[in-house]
Amino acid sequence: MKREQWGSKYGFILAAMGSAIGLGNLVRYPSVVYENGAGAFLIPYFVALFTAGIPILFLEYSLGHKYRGAGPWVYQRLSKKWEWLGWWQSIVAFVILSYYMVILGWALSYTYYSFGSQWGEDTESFFFNNYLGVTEGVGVLGGIQWKVLIPVAILWAVLFWVLHRGAKRGIEWASKFMIPILVAMIVLITIRGLTLEGAVKGLEAYFTPDFAALSKPEVWINAYGQVFFTLSVGFCTMITYASYLPKRSDLANSGFIVALSNCSFEFFAAIGIFSALGFLATQQGVEVGEVVAGTLGMSFVVFPQIINQFPGLNSLFGVMFFVSLLFAGFTSAVSLAEPGIAAIREKFGLSRKAAVNWLCGASALMSLLYVFKGGLYFLDIVDYFINNYGIVVSAILMVVLTGWVSKQVDSLQKHINDVSIVRIGGWWPAIIRFITPLSLAAMVLWNIYNEWMMTYGGYPQWSVNVFGWGLLAVVIILGALIQQRRWATEPSPHKEEVSS
């Protein structure tokens, strides 16, 4: 099968940045920073970046580029018994895509609601009661919320169109269009935020370090979690994207650019976010900590409150913020779909259009679960378990496979150095073999300990068993079953191996 290619190195970097920069950069990062030592959090954050984030990013780049295939093909090249791991990761991305598109649908709705601040004064009640129509508990599904379904359907249609166009004409084009506009809007929002009354109060909350927090294990765990999730590693996206690169591609340089650009983006965006939070706290006469919220609360409750209080041009800045969420999220959604599309094309010999229709059609059907009035509960459970266990455990297995089972990590280091101007030293194989699996294992064990102490979110045990642990079991079983099918085609290699 002839392999698609990016139109340029610039296009690849923007696509990889688009994958990494998502909702977590804009609204998850500020709350994680504030709750984990504020300015002091940067210490474990950068430790995590250089001991897990960048090393795994390099690993996925080298795997995709050397073996020229999606995750399942790459893993079976390393060891025929491990193909299922690639399907595990690709299915995880498929599951995340199903609810990620629903959250983007909310952002599309709120772009419209920004005109005239249609959410009113009680933004919390508007979001949960009026817009989502949340039921009284996880056991009550309720009816379909049409005001959620319609924008979600629109975004699925756009995603189908982009993915049908392929890597160069679709994904690369969307990234070249959206990422520069996204960065420009965040710069404007940040500049405006810095001019607001109370901005200094917000920046003090952001930068003032609480070094005592560094003694808490959960702070370090959260740092690894933030870095890991924000770089889009662990679900074959970067493996697939790197497989579309030409033979001579500077993998190390591209990896550093993507990782550091992603981290710089969320650090800079947080300046604007905290400035706005300081403004809101000043207007309400409270401390900044009282207005900081989690991802959904920050996006759809707190920011509408900030926009309500804006001294002029409320609608403009509301539209800019929610379009920023849309663009950041959409480029990530594209990257969630691509690993599965590439994998089923290679495994079953499908055309790109057929692969997109099958995979995205199934994911869109799964999205319907979350547009019911009780869908928020299921979204929360699925998101927690698929991220904290589905992605992290598969990443542990990935580094164990490359570092210990197939023992290819040294060969992959040579491959990176053969095609890159910037050479990586012996520190990288050592980190992949020891530090990365141990740090990620600590994350998993910490989460299991918390689960043992109290059921996640206080949900009924049956709901956690079905939509949490049960879903993870289905993902693994599906991966094992698909492995039994013979390959209909093989990805085309480079004309000659770059390194053995």
Short mmCIF file of C-alpha atoms in Angstrom, two decimals:
data_model
loop_
_atom_site.label_atom_id
_atom_site.label_comp_id
_atom_site.label_asym_id
_atom_site.label_seq_id
_atom_site.Cartn_x
_atom_site.Cartn_y
_atom_site.Cartn_z
CA MET A 1 0.00 0.00 0.00
CA LYS A 2 1.44 3.36 -1.04
CA ARG A 3 1.98 5.47 2.06
CA GLU A 4 0.69 9.02 2.37
CA GLN A 5 3.22 11.78 3.06
CA TRP A 6 3.16 15.24 4.54
CA GLY A 7 3.59 18.11 2.12
CA SER A 8 6.41 19.63 4.19
CA LYS A 9 8.25 19.39 7.49
CA TYR A 10 6.42 22.56 8.56
CA GLY A 11 3.10 20.83 7.89
CA PHE A 12 4.12 17.82 9.98
CA ILE A 13 5.22 19.99 12.90
CA LEU A 14 1.97 21.97 12.83
CA ALA A 15 -0.05 18.74 12.66
CA ALA A 16 1.89 17.32 15.62
CA MET A 17 1.43 20.59 17.51
CA GLY A 18 -2.26 20.49 16.67
CA SER A 19 -2.45 17.01 18.14
CA ALA A 20 -0.65 18.04 21.32
CA ILE A 21 -2.38 21.39 21.85
CA GLY A 22 -5.91 20.68 23.00
CA LEU A 23 -8.48 21.51 25.63
CA GLY A 24 -6.10 20.41 28.38
CA ASN A 25 -3.63 23.18 27.52
CA LEU A 26 -6.20 25.95 27.78
CA VAL A 27 -8.36 24.98 30.73
CA ARG A 28 -6.93 21.91 32.49
CA TYR A 29 -3.39 23.17 32.97
CA PRO A 30 -4.31 26.32 34.98
CA SER A 31 -6.33 24.36 37.55
CA VAL A 32 -3.67 21.64 37.83
CA VAL A 33 -0.98 24.27 38.41
CA TYR A 34 -2.98 26.14 41.04
CA GLU A 35 -3.93 23.01 42.97
CA ASN A 36 -0.38 21.61 42.96
CA GLY A 37 1.90 24.30 44.31
CA ALA A 38 1.39 27.09 41.74
CA GLY A 39 4.84 28.31 40.65
CA ALA A 40 6.55 25.41 42.42
CA PHE A 41 4.65 23.00 40.15
CA LEU A 42 7.01 23.91 37.31
CA ILE A 43 9.76 21.86 39.01
CA PRO A 44 7.99 18.46 38.82
CA TYR A 45 6.46 19.55 35.51
CA PHE A 46 9.84 19.91 33.79
CA VAL A 47 11.19 16.79 35.49
CA ALA A 48 8.23 14.90 34.04
CA LEU A 49 8.72 16.53 30.64
CA PHE A 50 12.33 15.35 30.33
CA THR A 51 11.93 11.92 31.96
CA ALA A 52 8.66 10.83 30.35
CA GLY A 53 7.14 13.31 27.88
CA ILE A 54 10.00 13.96 25.47
CA PRO A 55 11.51 10.43 25.72
CA ILE A 56 8.17 8.80 24.79
CA LEU A 57 7.64 11.36 22.03
CA PHE A 58 11.04 10.43 20.57
CA LEU A 59 10.17 6.75 20.93
CA GLU A 60 6.91 7.10 19.00
CA TYR A 61 8.57 9.21 16.30
CA SER A 62 11.32 6.63 15.81
CA LEU A 63 8.91 3.68 15.75
CA GLY A 64 6.62 5.26 13.18
CA HIS A 65 9.41 6.55 10.96
CA LYS A 66 11.55 3.42 10.98
CA TYR A 67 8.79 0.84 10.49
CA ARG A 68 6.53 3.02 8.32
CA GLY A 69 3.16 1.96 9.67
CA ALA A 70 0.42 2.58 12.20
CA GLY A 71 0.70 1.24 15.75
CA PRO A 72 -0.43 -2.38 15.22
CA TRP A 73 1.93 -2.87 12.27
CA VAL A 74 4.83 -1.32 14.17
CA TYR A 75 4.35 -3.45 17.28
CA GLN A 76 4.06 -6.70 15.33
CA ARG A 77 7.32 -5.78 13.60
CA LEU A 78 8.91 -5.56 17.04
CA SER A 79 7.30 -8.82 18.20
CA LYS A 80 4.52 -10.73 16.41
CA LYS A 81 2.78 -11.45 19.71
CA TRP A 82 2.41 -7.74 20.53
CA GLU A 83 0.25 -6.49 17.67
CA TRP A 84 -2.72 -6.31 20.07
CA LEU A 85 -1.04 -3.43 21.93
CA GLY A 86 -1.31 -1.25 18.83
CA TRP A 87 -5.01 -2.05 18.55
CA TRP A 88 -5.44 -1.30 22.25
CA GLN A 89 -3.97 2.17 21.78
CA SER A 90 -5.87 2.83 18.55
CA ILE A 91 -9.19 1.80 20.13
CA VAL A 92 -8.46 4.02 23.13
CA ALA A 93 -8.04 6.96 20.74
CA PHE A 94 -11.33 5.97 19.08
CA VAL A 95 -13.12 6.02 22.46
CA ILE A 96 -11.65 9.40 23.41
CA LEU A 97 -12.72 10.80 20.05
CA SER A 98 -16.34 9.79 20.72
CA TYR A 99 -16.70 12.09 23.74
CA TYR A 100 -14.14 14.69 22.68
CA MET A 101 -16.40 15.63 19.77
CA VAL A 102 -19.27 16.14 22.21
CA ILE A 103 -17.22 18.60 24.27
CA LEU A 104 -16.34 20.43 21.06
CA GLY A 105 -20.06 20.54 20.31
CA TRP A 106 -20.54 22.37 23.61
CA ALA A 107 -17.84 24.84 22.57
CA LEU A 108 -19.58 25.41 19.22
CA SER A 109 -22.86 26.11 21.03
CA TYR A 110 -21.15 28.53 23.40
CA THR A 111 -19.59 30.35 20.46
CA TYR A 112 -23.15 31.16 19.43
CA TYR A 113 -24.24 31.90 23.01
CA SER A 114 -21.38 34.43 23.29
CA PHE A 115 -23.36 36.87 21.16
CA GLY A 116 -25.23 38.83 23.79
CA SER A 117 -24.03 36.58 26.63
CA GLN A 118 -27.09 34.38 26.25
CA TRP A 119 -26.10 32.22 29.25
CA GLY A 120 -27.32 34.96 31.61
CA GLU A 121 -25.99 35.69 35.10
CA ASP A 122 -26.25 32.18 36.57
CA THR A 123 -23.80 30.49 34.22
CA GLU A 124 -23.60 27.29 36.28
CA SER A 125 -27.34 26.69 36.18
CA PHE A 126 -27.44 27.54 32.48
CA PHE A 127 -24.73 25.00 31.60
CA PHE A 128 -25.85 22.07 33.71
CA ASN A 129 -29.62 22.58 33.78
CA ASN A 130 -30.59 24.57 30.70
CA TYR A 131 -27.99 23.43 28.17
CA LEU A 132 -27.06 19.88 29.24
CA GLY A 133 -30.26 19.19 31.18
CA VAL A 134 -28.29 16.92 33.53
CA THR A 135 -30.41 14.26 35.24
CA GLU A 136 -30.36 13.58 38.98
CA GLY A 137 -27.97 10.64 38.76
CA VAL A 138 -26.03 8.17 36.63
CA GLY A 139 -28.93 5.73 36.69
CA VAL A 140 -31.25 8.16 34.89
CA LEU A 141 -30.41 8.46 31.18
CA GLY A 142 -33.11 10.98 30.24
CA GLY A 143 -33.91 11.96 26.68
CA ILE A 144 -31.67 13.25 23.88
CA GLN A 145 -30.63 16.87 24.36
CA TRP A 146 -31.12 18.21 20.84
CA LYS A 147 -29.29 21.47 21.50
CA VAL A 148 -26.22 19.29 22.14
CA LEU A 149 -26.79 16.77 19.34
CA ILE A 150 -27.07 19.33 16.52
CA PRO A 151 -23.66 21.04 16.99
CA VAL A 152 -22.02 17.65 17.56
CA ALA A 153 -23.46 16.40 14.26
CA ILE A 154 -22.16 19.50 12.47
CA LEU A 155 -18.65 18.95 13.79
CA TRP A 156 -18.69 15.27 12.86
CA ALA A 157 -19.58 16.27 9.30
CA VAL A 158 -16.61 18.65 9.17
CA LEU A 159 -14.30 16.00 10.63
CA PHE A 160 -15.42 13.46 8.01
CA TRP A 161 -14.64 15.99 5.28
CA VAL A 162 -11.16 16.78 6.60
CA LEU A 163 -10.22 13.14 7.12
CA HIS A 164 -11.49 12.09 3.69
CA ARG A 165 -8.99 14.52 2.16
CA GLY A 166 -6.01 12.66 3.65
CA ALA A 167 -2.84 13.59 5.51
CA LYS A 168 -1.60 16.35 3.20
CA ARG A 169 -4.82 17.89 1.85
CA GLY A 170 -6.86 17.34 5.02
CA ILE A 171 -4.93 17.08 8.29
CA GLU A 172 -2.00 19.27 7.22
CA TRP A 173 -4.31 21.84 5.65
CA ALA A 174 -6.51 22.05 8.77
CA SER A 175 -3.45 22.44 11.01
CA LYS A 176 -1.91 25.17 8.83
CA PHE A 177 -5.23 27.04 8.94
CA MET A 178 -6.20 26.58 12.59
CA ILE A 179 -2.96 26.62 14.61
CA PRO A 180 -1.73 30.11 13.56
CA ILE A 181 -5.22 31.57 14.14
CA LEU A 182 -5.41 29.80 17.51
CA VAL A 183 -2.06 31.23 18.61
CA ALA A 184 -3.05 34.73 17.44
CA MET A 185 -6.33 34.62 19.36
CA ILE A 186 -4.63 33.39 22.55
CA VAL A 187 -2.08 36.20 22.26
CA LEU A 188 -4.89 38.77 21.95
CA ILE A 189 -6.84 37.24 24.85
CA THR A 190 -3.71 37.24 27.02
CA ILE A 191 -2.84 40.86 26.19
CA ARG A 192 -6.40 41.91 27.02
CA GLY A 193 -6.33 39.87 30.21
CA LEU A 194 -3.17 41.61 31.41
CA THR A 195 -4.92 44.99 31.13
CA LEU A 196 -7.87 43.99 33.33
CA GLU A 197 -8.31 45.18 36.89
CA GLY A 198 -7.07 42.47 39.24
CA ALA A 199 -4.79 40.82 36.68
CA VAL A 200 -1.82 41.09 39.06
CA LYS A 201 -3.83 39.24 41.69
CA GLY A 202 -4.31 36.37 39.26
CA LEU A 203 -0.65 36.31 38.22
CA GLU A 204 0.42 36.17 41.86
CA ALA A 205 -1.77 33.09 42.29
CA TYR A 206 -0.10 31.56 39.21
CA PHE A 207 3.54 32.28 39.96
CA THR A 208 3.80 32.38 43.77
CA PRO A 209 5.44 29.04 44.63
CA ASP A 210 4.26 26.76 47.41
CA PHE A 211 7.38 24.65 47.83
CA ALA A 212 5.79 22.64 50.63
CA ALA A 213 3.55 21.06 47.99
CA LEU A 214 6.58 19.33 46.46
CA SER A 215 6.65 16.93 49.41
CA LYS A 216 3.26 15.52 48.38
CA PRO A 217 3.41 12.51 46.03
CA GLU A 218 0.18 13.52 44.29
CA VAL A 219 1.82 16.73 43.04
CA TRP A 220 4.49 14.73 41.20
CA ILE A 221 1.89 12.26 39.94
CA ASN A 222 -0.21 15.15 38.60
CA ALA A 223 2.84 16.66 36.89
CA TYR A 224 3.51 13.42 35.02
CA GLY A 225 -0.18 13.18 34.19
CA GLN A 226 -0.33 16.70 32.75
CA VAL A 227 2.80 16.26 30.62
CA PHE A 228 1.80 12.81 29.46
CA PHE A 229 -1.71 13.71 28.38
CA THR A 230 -0.86 17.08 26.86
CA LEU A 231 1.75 15.67 24.44
CA SER A 232 -0.70 13.20 22.85
CA VAL A 233 1.52 10.19 23.48
CA GLY A 234 0.29 6.71 24.26
CA PHE A 235 -2.35 6.21 21.57
CA CYS A 236 -0.32 5.81 18.37
CA THR A 237 -0.94 9.31 17.01
CA MET A 238 2.71 10.28 16.86
CA ILE A 239 3.65 6.83 15.53
CA THR A 240 1.19 7.31 12.67
CA TYR A 241 2.15 10.93 12.00
CA ALA A 242 5.87 10.07 11.91
CA SER A 243 5.18 7.25 9.45
CA TYR A 244 4.07 9.89 6.91
CA LEU A 245 7.50 11.58 7.00
CA PRO A 246 10.01 11.13 4.17
CA LYS A 247 13.16 9.08 4.67
CA ARG A 248 15.38 11.99 5.67
CA SER A 249 13.59 13.76 8.51
CA ASP A 250 15.14 15.38 11.56
CA LEU A 251 13.20 13.47 14.22
CA ALA A 252 15.04 14.82 17.27
CA ASN A 253 14.72 18.46 16.25
CA SER A 254 11.03 18.02 15.39
CA GLY A 255 10.41 16.31 18.72
CA PHE A 256 11.99 19.11 20.72
CA ILE A 257 10.11 21.75 18.72
CA VAL A 258 6.72 20.08 19.26
CA ALA A 259 7.26 19.32 22.95
CA LEU A 260 8.62 22.74 23.89
CA SER A 261 6.10 24.60 21.72
CA ASN A 262 3.27 22.72 23.39
CA CYS A 263 4.56 23.49 26.88
CA SER A 264 5.25 27.13 25.99
CA PHE A 265 1.73 27.48 24.63
CA GLU A 266 0.04 26.25 27.79
CA PHE A 267 2.39 28.29 29.99
CA PHE A 268 1.65 31.46 28.02
CA ALA A 269 -2.09 30.77 27.75
CA ALA A 270 -2.22 30.32 31.53
CA ILE A 271 -0.97 33.91 31.93
CA GLY A 272 -4.09 35.11 30.14
CA ILE A 273 -6.32 32.65 32.02
CA PHE A 274 -5.02 33.65 35.45
CA SER A 275 -5.21 37.34 34.58
CA ALA A 276 -8.89 36.84 33.76
CA LEU A 277 -9.41 34.81 36.94
CA GLY A 278 -7.82 37.60 38.96
CA PHE A 279 -10.20 40.04 37.30
CA LEU A 280 -13.23 37.88 38.16
CA ALA A 281 -12.06 37.41 41.75
CA THR A 282 -11.63 41.18 42.11
CA GLN A 283 -15.11 41.83 40.72
CA GLN A 284 -16.64 39.32 43.14
CA GLY A 285 -14.49 40.36 46.10
CA VAL A 286 -13.10 36.86 46.68
CA GLU A 287 -9.74 35.10 46.46
CA VAL A 288 -8.57 33.63 43.16
CA GLY A 289 -8.81 30.11 44.57
CA GLU A 290 -12.56 30.51 44.89
CA VAL A 291 -13.04 31.02 41.15
CA VAL A 292 -10.59 28.37 39.87
CA ALA A 293 -12.43 25.31 38.55
CA GLY A 294 -11.73 22.08 36.69
CA THR A 295 -11.73 21.69 32.91
CA LEU A 296 -15.48 21.79 32.25
CA GLY A 297 -16.25 24.29 35.00
CA MET A 298 -13.48 26.60 33.83
CA SER A 299 -14.66 26.51 30.22
CA PHE A 300 -18.42 26.66 30.51
CA VAL A 301 -19.12 28.21 33.92
CA VAL A 302 -16.22 30.42 35.01
CA PHE A 303 -15.33 31.93 31.63
CA PRO A 304 -18.89 32.95 30.82
CA GLN A 305 -18.85 34.71 34.21
CA ILE A 306 -15.66 36.51 33.22
CA ILE A 307 -17.15 37.50 29.87
CA ASN A 308 -20.23 38.86 31.66
CA GLN A 309 -17.97 41.16 33.69
CA PHE A 310 -15.80 42.30 30.77
CA PRO A 311 -15.62 46.10 30.42
CA GLY A 312 -16.65 46.19 26.75
CA LEU A 313 -16.46 43.91 23.70
CA ASN A 314 -17.92 41.03 25.72
CA SER A 315 -19.25 39.14 22.71
CA LEU A 316 -16.00 39.50 20.75
CA PHE A 317 -13.82 38.03 23.49
CA GLY A 318 -16.41 35.35 24.20
CA VAL A 319 -16.33 34.26 20.57
CA MET A 320 -12.52 34.36 20.51
CA PHE A 321 -12.26 32.17 23.61
CA PHE A 322 -14.69 29.51 22.44
CA VAL A 323 -13.33 29.49 18.89
CA SER A 324 -9.91 28.96 20.48
CA LEU A 325 -11.32 25.93 22.29
CA LEU A 326 -12.84 24.72 19.02
CA PHE A 327 -9.63 25.04 17.01
CA ALA A 328 -7.43 23.54 19.73
CA GLY A 329 -9.85 20.67 20.18
CA PHE A 330 -10.55 20.01 16.51
CA THR A 331 -6.90 19.52 15.54
CA SER A 332 -6.63 17.09 18.46
CA ALA A 333 -9.80 15.29 17.32
CA VAL A 334 -8.27 14.79 13.87
CA SER A 335 -5.21 13.21 15.48
CA LEU A 336 -7.38 10.90 17.58
CA ALA A 337 -9.04 9.51 14.46
CA GLU A 338 -5.95 9.06 12.29
CA PRO A 339 -4.25 6.15 14.19
CA GLY A 340 -7.32 3.94 13.80
CA ILE A 341 -7.89 4.97 10.18
CA ALA A 342 -4.32 4.12 9.21
CA ALA A 343 -4.42 0.86 11.17
CA ILE A 344 -7.60 -0.55 9.63
CA ARG A 345 -6.47 0.52 6.15
CA GLU A 346 -3.31 -1.53 6.58
CA LYS A 347 -4.97 -4.49 8.29
CA PHE A 348 -8.04 -4.85 6.07
CA GLY A 349 -6.85 -3.26 2.82
CA LEU A 350 -9.54 -0.55 2.83
CA SER A 351 -9.51 2.71 0.91
CA ARG A 352 -9.05 5.84 2.98
CA LYS A 353 -12.68 6.86 2.44
CA ALA A 354 -13.98 3.48 3.58
CA ALA A 355 -11.72 3.46 6.64
CA VAL A 356 -12.87 6.95 7.63
CA ASN A 357 -16.52 6.01 7.18
CA TRP A 358 -16.25 2.84 9.26
CA LEU A 359 -14.17 4.22 12.12
CA CYS A 360 -15.67 7.69 12.43
CA GLY A 361 -19.16 6.34 11.81
CA ALA A 362 -18.79 3.96 14.75
CA SER A 363 -17.27 6.67 16.96
CA ALA A 364 -20.08 9.08 16.02
CA LEU A 365 -22.65 6.46 17.04
CA MET A 366 -20.86 6.06 20.37
CA SER A 367 -21.09 9.86 20.79
CA LEU A 368 -24.86 9.51 21.03
CA LEU A 369 -24.47 8.13 24.55
CA TYR A 370 -23.13 11.49 25.71
CA VAL A 371 -25.83 13.68 24.15
CA PHE A 372 -28.50 12.23 26.42
CA LYS A 373 -29.34 14.31 29.48
CA GLY A 374 -27.54 11.80 31.69
CA GLY A 375 -24.58 11.59 29.32
CA LEU A 376 -22.30 13.81 31.40
CA TYR A 377 -21.97 11.09 34.05
CA PHE A 378 -20.89 8.50 31.50
CA LEU A 379 -18.50 10.96 29.87
CA ASP A 380 -16.85 11.63 33.22
CA ILE A 381 -16.37 7.95 34.07
CA VAL A 382 -15.14 6.96 30.60
CA ASP A 383 -12.73 9.92 30.45
CA TYR A 384 -11.20 9.12 33.83
CA PHE A 385 -10.63 5.41 33.25
CA ILE A 386 -9.59 5.58 29.60
CA ASN A 387 -6.99 8.28 30.36
CA ASN A 388 -5.66 7.14 33.72
CA TYR A 389 -5.56 3.44 32.91
CA GLY A 390 -6.16 2.85 29.20
CA ILE A 391 -3.47 5.23 27.97
CA VAL A 392 -0.95 5.02 30.80
CA VAL A 393 -0.87 1.22 31.13
CA SER A 394 -0.50 0.84 27.36
CA ALA A 395 2.39 3.31 27.42
CA ILE A 396 4.10 1.28 30.15
CA LEU A 397 3.74 -1.82 27.97
CA MET A 398 5.10 0.13 24.97
CA VAL A 399 8.33 1.08 26.75
CA VAL A 400 8.67 -2.43 28.21
CA LEU A 401 8.25 -3.89 24.70
CA THR A 402 10.88 -1.63 23.14
CA GLY A 403 13.27 -1.54 26.09
CA TRP A 404 13.12 -5.09 27.41
CA VAL A 405 11.17 -7.53 25.22
CA SER A 406 12.34 -6.67 21.69
CA LYS A 407 15.38 -4.78 23.00
CA GLN A 408 15.17 -2.38 20.06
CA VAL A 409 15.62 0.87 21.97
CA ASP A 410 19.33 1.09 21.11
CA SER A 411 18.53 0.47 17.43
CA LEU A 412 15.87 3.17 17.59
CA GLN A 413 18.38 5.59 19.13
CA LYS A 414 20.71 4.89 16.20
CA HIS A 415 17.84 5.45 13.78
CA ILE A 416 17.05 8.86 15.31
CA ASN A 417 20.70 9.90 15.19
CA ASP A 418 21.12 8.70 11.59
CA VAL A 419 18.37 11.02 10.33
CA SER A 420 18.73 13.93 12.77
CA ILE A 421 21.08 16.86 13.08
CA VAL A 422 20.56 16.93 16.85
CA ARG A 423 21.88 13.65 18.25
CA ILE A 424 20.51 12.02 21.40
CA GLY A 425 22.86 10.29 23.80
CA GLY A 426 22.80 7.21 25.98
CA TRP A 427 20.54 8.97 28.46
CA TRP A 428 17.53 8.24 26.24
CA PRO A 429 17.65 4.40 26.25
CA ALA A 430 18.28 4.49 30.01
CA ILE A 431 15.24 6.69 30.61
CA ILE A 432 13.05 4.50 28.38
CA ARG A 433 14.16 1.32 30.16
CA PHE A 434 14.01 2.52 33.75
CA ILE A 435 12.69 5.97 34.64
CA THR A 436 9.71 6.19 32.28
CA PRO A 437 8.11 2.82 33.16
CA LEU A 438 8.69 3.36 36.88
CA SER A 439 7.21 6.87 36.87
CA LEU A 440 4.16 5.79 34.87
CA ALA A 441 3.70 2.73 37.06
CA ALA A 442 3.68 5.05 40.09
CA MET A 443 0.84 7.00 38.45
CA VAL A 444 -1.21 3.84 37.96
CA LEU A 445 -0.57 2.53 41.47
CA TRP A 446 -1.51 5.89 42.98
CA ASN A 447 -4.79 5.90 41.06
CA ILE A 448 -5.54 2.30 42.06
CA TYR A 449 -4.87 3.21 45.70
CA ASN A 450 -7.32 6.11 45.46
CA GLU A 451 -9.87 3.82 43.80
CA TRP A 452 -9.45 1.35 46.64
CA MET A 453 -10.07 4.06 49.22
CA MET A 454 -13.15 5.49 47.49
CA THR A 455 -15.07 4.76 44.30
CA TYR A 456 -14.25 7.36 41.64
CA GLY A 457 -16.50 10.41 41.79
CA GLY A 458 -18.77 8.79 44.36
CA TYR A 459 -20.55 6.98 41.52
CA PRO A 460 -22.43 3.70 42.13
CA GLN A 461 -20.08 0.74 41.85
CA TRP A 462 -22.06 -0.78 38.96
CA SER A 463 -21.52 2.30 36.78
CA VAL A 464 -17.76 2.29 37.43
CA ASN A 465 -17.59 -1.45 36.74
CA VAL A 466 -19.46 -1.11 33.42
CA PHE A 467 -18.22 2.18 31.96
CA GLY A 468 -14.80 2.16 33.63
CA TRP A 469 -13.26 -1.26 34.20
CA GLY A 470 -15.69 -2.96 31.82
CA LEU A 471 -14.83 -0.62 28.94
CA LEU A 472 -11.10 -1.20 29.50
CA ALA A 473 -11.66 -4.96 29.34
CA VAL A 474 -13.59 -4.60 26.06
CA VAL A 475 -10.74 -2.53 24.58
CA ILE A 476 -8.16 -5.21 25.41
CA ILE A 477 -10.35 -8.08 24.17
CA LEU A 478 -11.08 -6.28 20.89
CA GLY A 479 -7.37 -5.71 20.37
CA ALA A 480 -6.63 -9.41 20.90
CA LEU A 481 -9.44 -10.47 18.54
CA ILE A 482 -8.37 -8.14 15.71
CA GLN A 483 -4.82 -9.50 15.98
CA GLN A 484 -6.12 -12.92 14.89
CA ARG A 485 -7.06 -11.54 11.45
CA ARG A 486 -4.41 -11.86 8.72
CA TRP A 487 -2.97 -8.68 7.24
CA ALA A 488 -4.56 -7.84 3.89
CA THR A 489 -1.69 -5.55 2.94
CA GLU A 490 1.65 -4.27 4.18
CA PRO A 491 2.66 -0.63 4.53
CA SER A 492 5.26 0.39 1.97
CA PRO A 493 8.75 0.76 3.48
CA HIS A 494 11.28 3.41 2.63
CA LYS A 495 13.22 2.41 -0.48
CA GLU A 496 16.04 1.35 1.80
CA GLU A 497 16.31 0.99 5.54
CA VAL A 498 17.81 4.02 7.22
CA SER A 499 19.31 1.86 9.93
CA SER A 500 19.08 -1.76 10.95
#
